[in-house]
XYZ file of C-alpha atoms in Angstrom:
433
model
C 126.430 146.470 -36.966
C 125.306 149.536 -37.848
C 124.596 149.837 -41.941
C 127.572 152.444 -42.226
C 130.313 149.641 -40.782
C 129.126 147.362 -43.622
C 131.718 147.660 -46.293
C 132.711 144.118 -47.075
C 130.974 140.583 -47.348
C 133.501 139.399 -45.080
C 132.153 141.577 -42.510
C 128.665 140.019 -42.836
C 129.616 137.019 -41.539
C 130.131 135.017 -44.933
C 133.086 132.524 -45.334
C 136.149 133.449 -47.158
C 135.057 130.757 -50.332
C 132.124 132.788 -50.778
C 133.729 136.017 -50.379
C 136.062 135.184 -53.317
C 133.048 134.250 -55.280
C 131.314 137.501 -54.969
C 134.946 139.024 -55.835
C 134.888 137.098 -59.241
C 131.436 138.538 -59.950
C 132.883 142.031 -59.356
C 130.476 142.534 -56.401
C 132.649 144.917 -54.473
C 130.512 145.396 -51.689
C 127.121 144.114 -50.452
C 124.000 146.533 -51.230
C 121.638 147.774 -48.494
C 119.133 144.555 -48.929
C 122.054 142.279 -48.766
C 123.519 144.018 -45.632
C 120.616 143.934 -44.233
C 119.219 140.409 -45.021
C 122.459 138.302 -44.695
C 123.202 138.318 -41.274
C 119.903 137.457 -39.729
C 120.059 134.704 -42.505
C 123.141 133.156 -41.184
C 121.647 132.881 -37.629
C 119.032 130.938 -38.909
C 115.680 133.464 -38.702
C 113.503 133.409 -41.304
C 112.981 136.640 -43.441
C 110.641 138.777 -45.155
C 112.705 140.822 -47.485
C 111.798 144.284 -49.292
C 113.531 145.778 -51.439
C 113.590 147.904 -55.177
C 114.112 145.608 -57.878
C 117.691 145.779 -59.026
C 119.009 146.004 -55.714
C 120.439 142.869 -55.298
C 117.730 140.544 -53.627
C 118.715 137.341 -55.125
C 122.235 137.541 -53.690
C 120.857 138.329 -50.407
C 119.138 134.933 -50.031
C 121.602 132.829 -52.201
C 124.713 133.410 -50.203
C 123.338 132.672 -46.720
C 122.074 129.387 -48.147
C 125.064 128.308 -49.819
C 126.899 129.010 -46.721
C 124.711 126.366 -44.829
C 124.956 123.985 -47.853
C 128.964 124.318 -47.085
C 128.441 123.488 -43.601
C 126.064 120.637 -43.928
C 125.965 119.211 -47.874
C 122.840 117.330 -48.332
C 120.706 116.892 -51.573
C 117.515 118.922 -51.676
C 118.618 121.390 -49.349
C 116.866 124.430 -50.694
C 113.749 125.119 -52.624
C 113.401 128.421 -54.621
C 109.739 128.807 -56.188
C 109.364 132.195 -58.917
C 106.238 133.374 -60.201
C 108.015 133.124 -63.925
C 110.119 130.751 -66.000
C 112.269 133.479 -67.037
C 113.061 134.834 -63.044
C 113.742 130.906 -62.437
C 116.627 130.426 -64.650
C 117.913 133.465 -63.446
C 118.157 132.415 -60.042
C 119.643 129.330 -60.942
C 122.465 130.584 -62.976
C 123.281 132.980 -59.875
C 123.184 129.918 -57.588
C 125.863 128.282 -60.510
C 128.099 131.239 -60.474
C 128.390 131.828 -56.831
C 128.243 128.162 -56.073
C 130.712 127.337 -59.034
C 133.977 126.960 -56.834
C 131.601 124.759 -54.249
C 130.495 121.637 -56.302
C 126.410 122.896 -55.991
C 124.247 120.964 -57.934
C 121.053 123.128 -59.246
C 118.225 121.725 -60.979
C 115.881 124.322 -62.652
C 112.063 122.875 -62.898
C 109.808 125.365 -65.149
C 106.766 124.719 -67.955
C 107.351 124.739 -71.369
C 110.245 122.409 -71.267
C 110.576 118.476 -71.357
C 109.683 116.972 -68.006
C 111.947 113.922 -68.695
C 115.258 115.875 -68.931
C 114.167 117.558 -65.571
C 113.533 114.111 -63.756
C 117.179 113.031 -64.986
C 118.360 116.116 -63.366
C 116.647 115.332 -60.130
C 117.966 111.296 -60.539
C 121.046 113.149 -59.510
C 119.920 114.831 -56.123
C 120.884 118.339 -56.788
C 121.686 120.633 -53.610
C 119.309 123.005 -54.977
C 115.831 122.986 -57.034
C 114.723 126.096 -58.428
C 111.652 126.376 -60.689
C 107.938 127.521 -60.757
C 104.906 126.116 -58.586
C 103.211 124.568 -61.185
C 105.924 122.354 -62.514
C 107.262 121.706 -58.999
C 104.036 120.081 -57.805
C 103.943 118.386 -61.224
C 107.579 116.378 -60.416
C 106.594 115.922 -56.832
C 103.132 113.952 -57.676
C 105.008 112.243 -60.983
C 108.697 111.936 -60.865
C 109.445 108.756 -58.600
C 111.748 109.351 -55.903
C 111.602 113.241 -55.670
C 110.514 114.105 -52.663
C 111.308 117.747 -50.687
C 110.581 115.708 -47.003
C 114.535 116.850 -46.120
C 113.983 120.538 -47.410
C 116.054 122.751 -44.947
C 115.442 126.397 -46.769
C 112.103 127.324 -48.692
C 112.302 130.979 -50.528
C 109.685 133.011 -52.227
C 111.029 135.325 -54.799
C 108.622 137.724 -55.718
C 106.690 136.591 -52.788
C 103.569 139.019 -53.075
C 102.481 137.259 -56.574
C 103.369 133.852 -55.153
C 101.208 134.250 -52.064
C 98.172 135.727 -54.290
C 95.142 133.949 -55.382
C 96.335 133.058 -58.738
C 98.983 130.125 -57.204
C 97.040 129.556 -53.987
C 95.952 125.837 -54.455
C 99.122 125.188 -55.909
C 101.355 126.924 -53.145
C 99.055 125.348 -50.194
C 99.681 121.625 -51.801
C 103.425 122.332 -52.267
C 104.142 123.557 -48.753
C 101.905 120.389 -47.517
C 104.911 118.281 -49.122
C 107.737 119.776 -47.020
C 108.602 119.829 -43.733
C 107.613 122.167 -41.306
C 110.699 122.768 -39.837
C 112.690 124.814 -42.217
C 113.977 128.108 -42.855
C 112.019 130.543 -45.081
C 112.715 133.478 -46.978
C 109.886 135.908 -48.533
C 111.319 138.551 -50.740
C 110.048 140.985 -52.958
C 110.060 144.696 -54.349
C 106.363 144.864 -53.583
C 105.165 143.322 -50.039
C 101.444 142.702 -48.858
C 101.631 142.399 -45.151
C 98.542 140.541 -44.655
C 98.801 138.161 -41.630
C 96.841 135.430 -42.944
C 99.223 135.522 -46.136
C 102.260 135.073 -43.758
C 100.816 132.594 -42.064
C 100.236 130.453 -44.817
C 104.014 130.293 -45.656
C 104.797 128.872 -42.138
C 107.093 132.038 -41.059
C 108.277 131.596 -37.684
C 109.031 134.812 -35.771
C 110.601 136.371 -39.078
C 112.565 139.439 -39.221
C 111.483 142.440 -41.290
C 114.478 143.819 -43.945
C 113.647 146.533 -45.552
C 115.857 148.757 -48.119
C 113.100 150.841 -49.694
C 109.619 152.097 -48.641
C 106.745 149.976 -49.779
C 106.202 151.498 -52.862
C 109.291 153.834 -54.087
C 111.318 153.850 -56.934
C 114.984 154.482 -57.169
C 116.291 157.886 -57.669
C 118.065 157.623 -60.589
C 114.523 156.864 -62.141
C 113.139 159.670 -64.173
C 109.193 159.088 -64.792
C 107.704 161.096 -66.984
C 103.978 160.682 -68.641
C 102.362 161.329 -72.070
C 98.695 162.116 -72.391
C 97.843 160.372 -75.322
C 94.750 160.331 -77.492
C 93.740 156.849 -78.199
C 93.762 157.576 -82.084
C 97.636 158.624 -81.985
C 98.760 156.376 -79.752
C 101.053 154.112 -82.055
C 102.308 157.636 -83.474
C 103.336 158.861 -79.500
C 105.121 155.134 -79.415
C 107.299 155.833 -82.625
C 107.919 159.389 -81.757
C 109.099 158.466 -77.913
C 111.312 155.624 -79.659
C 112.619 158.374 -82.363
C 113.437 160.950 -79.730
C 115.211 158.080 -78.115
C 117.123 156.465 -80.339
C 119.848 154.509 -79.490
C 118.361 153.554 -76.067
C 117.552 150.167 -75.217
C 113.680 149.927 -74.866
C 111.087 147.606 -73.385
C 107.617 148.281 -74.205
C 104.942 146.760 -71.931
C 101.255 146.050 -73.381
C 98.320 144.538 -71.573
C 97.411 141.427 -73.980
C 99.897 138.756 -75.868
C 98.130 139.790 -79.057
C 99.299 143.464 -78.724
C 103.309 142.304 -78.379
C 102.927 140.301 -81.478
C 101.347 143.209 -83.542
C 103.774 146.070 -82.192
C 106.804 144.370 -82.967
C 105.787 143.647 -86.231
C 104.552 146.890 -86.959
C 107.779 148.598 -85.373
C 109.952 146.018 -87.473
C 107.679 147.376 -90.808
C 109.075 150.423 -89.626
C 112.994 149.847 -89.422
C 113.142 149.192 -85.871
C 114.752 146.332 -84.522
C 111.681 144.955 -81.912
C 110.948 141.408 -80.783
C 107.845 140.326 -78.796
C 107.572 138.047 -75.721
C 104.615 137.019 -74.101
C 103.165 133.930 -72.329
C 101.464 132.448 -75.488
C 105.015 131.914 -76.758
C 106.991 128.771 -76.441
C 109.604 128.586 -73.758
C 112.047 128.370 -76.323
C 111.056 131.177 -78.138
C 110.528 133.349 -75.217
C 114.408 132.395 -74.143
C 115.298 133.211 -77.874
C 113.705 136.860 -77.510
C 115.263 137.278 -73.994
C 118.889 136.086 -75.642
C 118.397 138.339 -78.441
C 117.490 141.602 -76.402
C 120.183 140.845 -74.012
C 122.734 140.181 -76.678
C 121.668 143.589 -78.798
C 120.694 142.104 -81.812
C 117.316 143.479 -81.018
C 117.025 147.047 -78.965
C 113.149 147.178 -78.360
C 111.592 143.959 -76.582
C 107.508 144.295 -76.489
C 106.250 142.576 -73.888
C 103.398 141.453 -71.482
C 103.980 141.417 -67.573
C 105.762 138.433 -67.844
C 109.038 140.055 -68.554
C 108.131 142.535 -65.412
C 109.368 140.896 -62.613
C 112.644 139.872 -61.355
C 114.677 139.990 -64.568
C 117.962 141.276 -65.010
C 118.689 142.579 -68.262
C 121.870 144.734 -68.597
C 121.726 148.330 -69.602
C 117.811 148.765 -70.377
C 117.655 152.484 -70.379
C 113.990 153.252 -71.600
C 110.423 151.573 -70.210
C 107.486 152.559 -72.146
C 104.053 151.372 -70.517
C 102.079 151.682 -73.927
C 99.126 150.378 -71.555
C 98.858 151.911 -68.121
C 99.334 149.405 -65.372
C 95.847 149.097 -63.507
C 98.108 147.987 -60.646
C 100.644 149.821 -58.404
C 102.911 146.688 -58.059
C 102.700 146.393 -61.742
C 104.033 149.636 -62.221
C 106.731 149.311 -59.762
C 107.891 145.924 -61.530
C 107.670 147.088 -64.858
C 109.464 150.589 -64.325
C 111.952 148.195 -62.238
C 113.625 146.751 -65.343
C 115.684 150.342 -65.742
C 117.859 152.030 -63.399
C 119.245 149.223 -61.815
C 122.346 148.793 -59.790
C 123.038 152.605 -59.311
C 122.352 153.197 -63.156
C 119.922 155.871 -64.345
C 116.764 155.360 -66.632
C 113.394 156.792 -68.169
C 110.299 155.468 -67.640
C 107.458 156.734 -69.672
C 103.440 155.789 -69.122
C 100.770 156.844 -71.946
C 97.371 157.683 -70.471
C 94.417 158.810 -71.356
C 90.845 160.318 -70.281
C 90.041 156.433 -69.321
C 93.070 155.543 -67.594
C 93.894 158.973 -66.081
C 92.700 157.720 -62.431
C 95.049 155.024 -62.393
C 98.293 157.563 -62.802
C 97.467 159.769 -60.718
C 96.788 156.832 -58.022
C 100.300 155.737 -58.908
C 101.917 159.362 -58.570
C 100.359 159.224 -54.831
C 101.728 156.223 -53.755
C 105.103 156.759 -55.238
C 105.400 160.150 -54.038
C 105.756 161.865 -57.432
C 104.011 163.850 -59.936
C 105.202 162.806 -63.420
C 106.258 165.426 -65.536
C 105.042 165.661 -69.205
C 107.600 164.047 -71.957
C 108.006 166.213 -74.735
C 105.874 165.138 -77.236
C 103.012 166.640 -79.051
C 99.864 165.475 -81.134
C 101.296 167.369 -84.028
C 104.678 165.291 -84.181
C 102.421 161.863 -83.681
C 100.271 162.892 -86.624
C 102.947 163.338 -89.246
C 104.074 159.788 -88.397
C 100.564 158.307 -88.547
C 100.355 157.473 -92.476
C 103.562 155.433 -92.505
C 102.438 153.761 -88.996
C 98.837 152.889 -90.098
C 100.452 151.188 -93.520
C 103.057 149.340 -91.157
C 100.247 148.063 -88.831
C 98.241 146.996 -92.155
C 101.020 144.922 -92.997
C 101.552 143.400 -89.728
C 97.971 142.536 -89.528
C 98.122 140.863 -92.852
C 101.581 139.339 -91.918
C 99.986 137.674 -88.741
C 96.469 136.492 -90.404
C 98.858 134.449 -92.966
C 100.911 132.995 -90.551
C 97.511 131.715 -88.328
C 96.339 130.666 -91.824
C 99.411 128.489 -92.619
C 99.325 127.223 -89.145
C 95.520 126.459 -89.194
C 95.968 124.597 -92.648
C 99.101 122.607 -91.352
C 97.039 121.317 -88.167
C 93.949 120.430 -90.400
C 96.302 118.563 -92.949
C 97.670 116.525 -90.158
C 94.250 115.897 -88.731
C 92.949 114.580 -92.009
C 96.046 112.446 -92.590
C 95.252 110.844 -89.084
C 91.594 110.273 -89.527
C 92.625 108.366 -92.961
C 95.133 106.292 -91.476
C 93.102 105.216 -88.520
C 90.461 104.493 -91.179
C 92.623 101.863 -92.747
C 93.549 100.349 -89.421
C 96.683 102.202 -89.147
C 98.007 103.842 -86.152
C 97.848 107.909 -86.072
C 100.797 109.685 -86.601
C 102.805 111.076 -84.157
C 103.926 114.247 -85.330
C 101.500 116.779 -84.776
C 101.675 120.635 -85.437
C 100.845 122.317 -81.949
C 100.123 125.729 -81.576
C 103.065 127.920 -80.661
C-alpha cells in the first residue's frame, strides 16, 4: 500500500477496538513511521525503525503488540527496554492508555523505586513488562517466579543507546534469559547499522522502516547558534531567556552539578527554574518533570537523562548551554521541541574550544546555524546581578551539603554508641540524595 493511500489506522490493518482507542487519544491519522512500521509488524516481521523524535515511534510498536495480545492473551507477552527511567514510565503509560479497554496489565520495572512493590506487580502476571535493563535483570535474578521464557515480543526503544558499550553486559544477560523464537523491534531517532550489534539483538531478516534520514531534524525546528566567550556564558543564558520570555524551555548541561547550580542561580534571578539529573532520587526526578509539565516551572535545567524519548508537551525552546560532543546527543536534545508538527527553537552555545563539534553537527544535519541576536554588550550588562545570584546559589548548595553531612555523621555516631552498649543499630539512616 502506498504511503499516500494510508489515511486511517484501520487501513493499516488494526482491529476496530484499537482504532477506537486511537480516536479516544485524538490520534486522527497515523504518522509516517506508524504507517510504515505497523503493517509489517502485524505480519509478524522483525523491525528496525528510524524516525525523528516526536514522530510517534512509541505508538508504532505499542499498537501491533496490543493487537497480537488481543489475539493470543498471555502473561509476560512482551518486554520493552528503555535506557532511562522516565522514558520507561512514559512507554508504560502509552500501553495503559491504548489498552485501557482491552484489560491489558503492565508492570514498570525501573531503578530508584521499591523492588518489593515491583515484585508484587510481577506476581500478578502482567502482559507487558516495561523497564530499564539493570532493574529487569535484577528481577530476573532475584524475584522468585519471574521469568521471560514465554516472551513473544522484545522491544528496544532508543536502541542505539541500549546496544552501546554502556549496556553491553546487561543486555547480553537479558538476551540469554529470553527465548530466541520471538519478534524483535528496534526503534530510535539515531541508529547505528553495524551488523554486529544487530546480530547481538538476534533479529531475523528485519524490515528497515525509515521516516527520516539518519541525522535529520524536523523542518519545523529553527536551529541557531550563540558564539559565547566563557566569562559571559551565564550572561548569554539569561539574555536568551529574557528575549524568549514566556517560552517553555529546557537547558541542557554536561554535569549534574551544573544543573543544580544553574537552577538555583536562575531562581535567584526570578526565573521559575528546576533541575533534573541522574544524581537525584527517582521521586525528585519525577517531581521535577511533573512541575515542568504542569507549568508551575517553565525552565527545566537538565542533563542528557532528559534528552531521550520524553514527550513533554509544548516545549518551545531548547538551549544547549554545554555543547554536545556527539551528534546523537544533539539530535535527541533538540528533539524535545518541535514535536508532532509544532514549531520550536534550538539554540546552541559555542566557543573556540567547541567550535569543531558545532561544525560537525552542522555538516551532519545539512544546515548552517544562523547566529541568535545577542551581543557581548547585552550579556555584560547582566553579569553583575548574575554573579551575585551565582554566589548565593553556591552558598546555598554548600549549606545544604554541610547539613546533609552533619545529619549523616550524627546518625553514624548514634549507631556506634548504641552498638558499643550491645544494642542494635538504628534503622533510620540518611542517604545521599
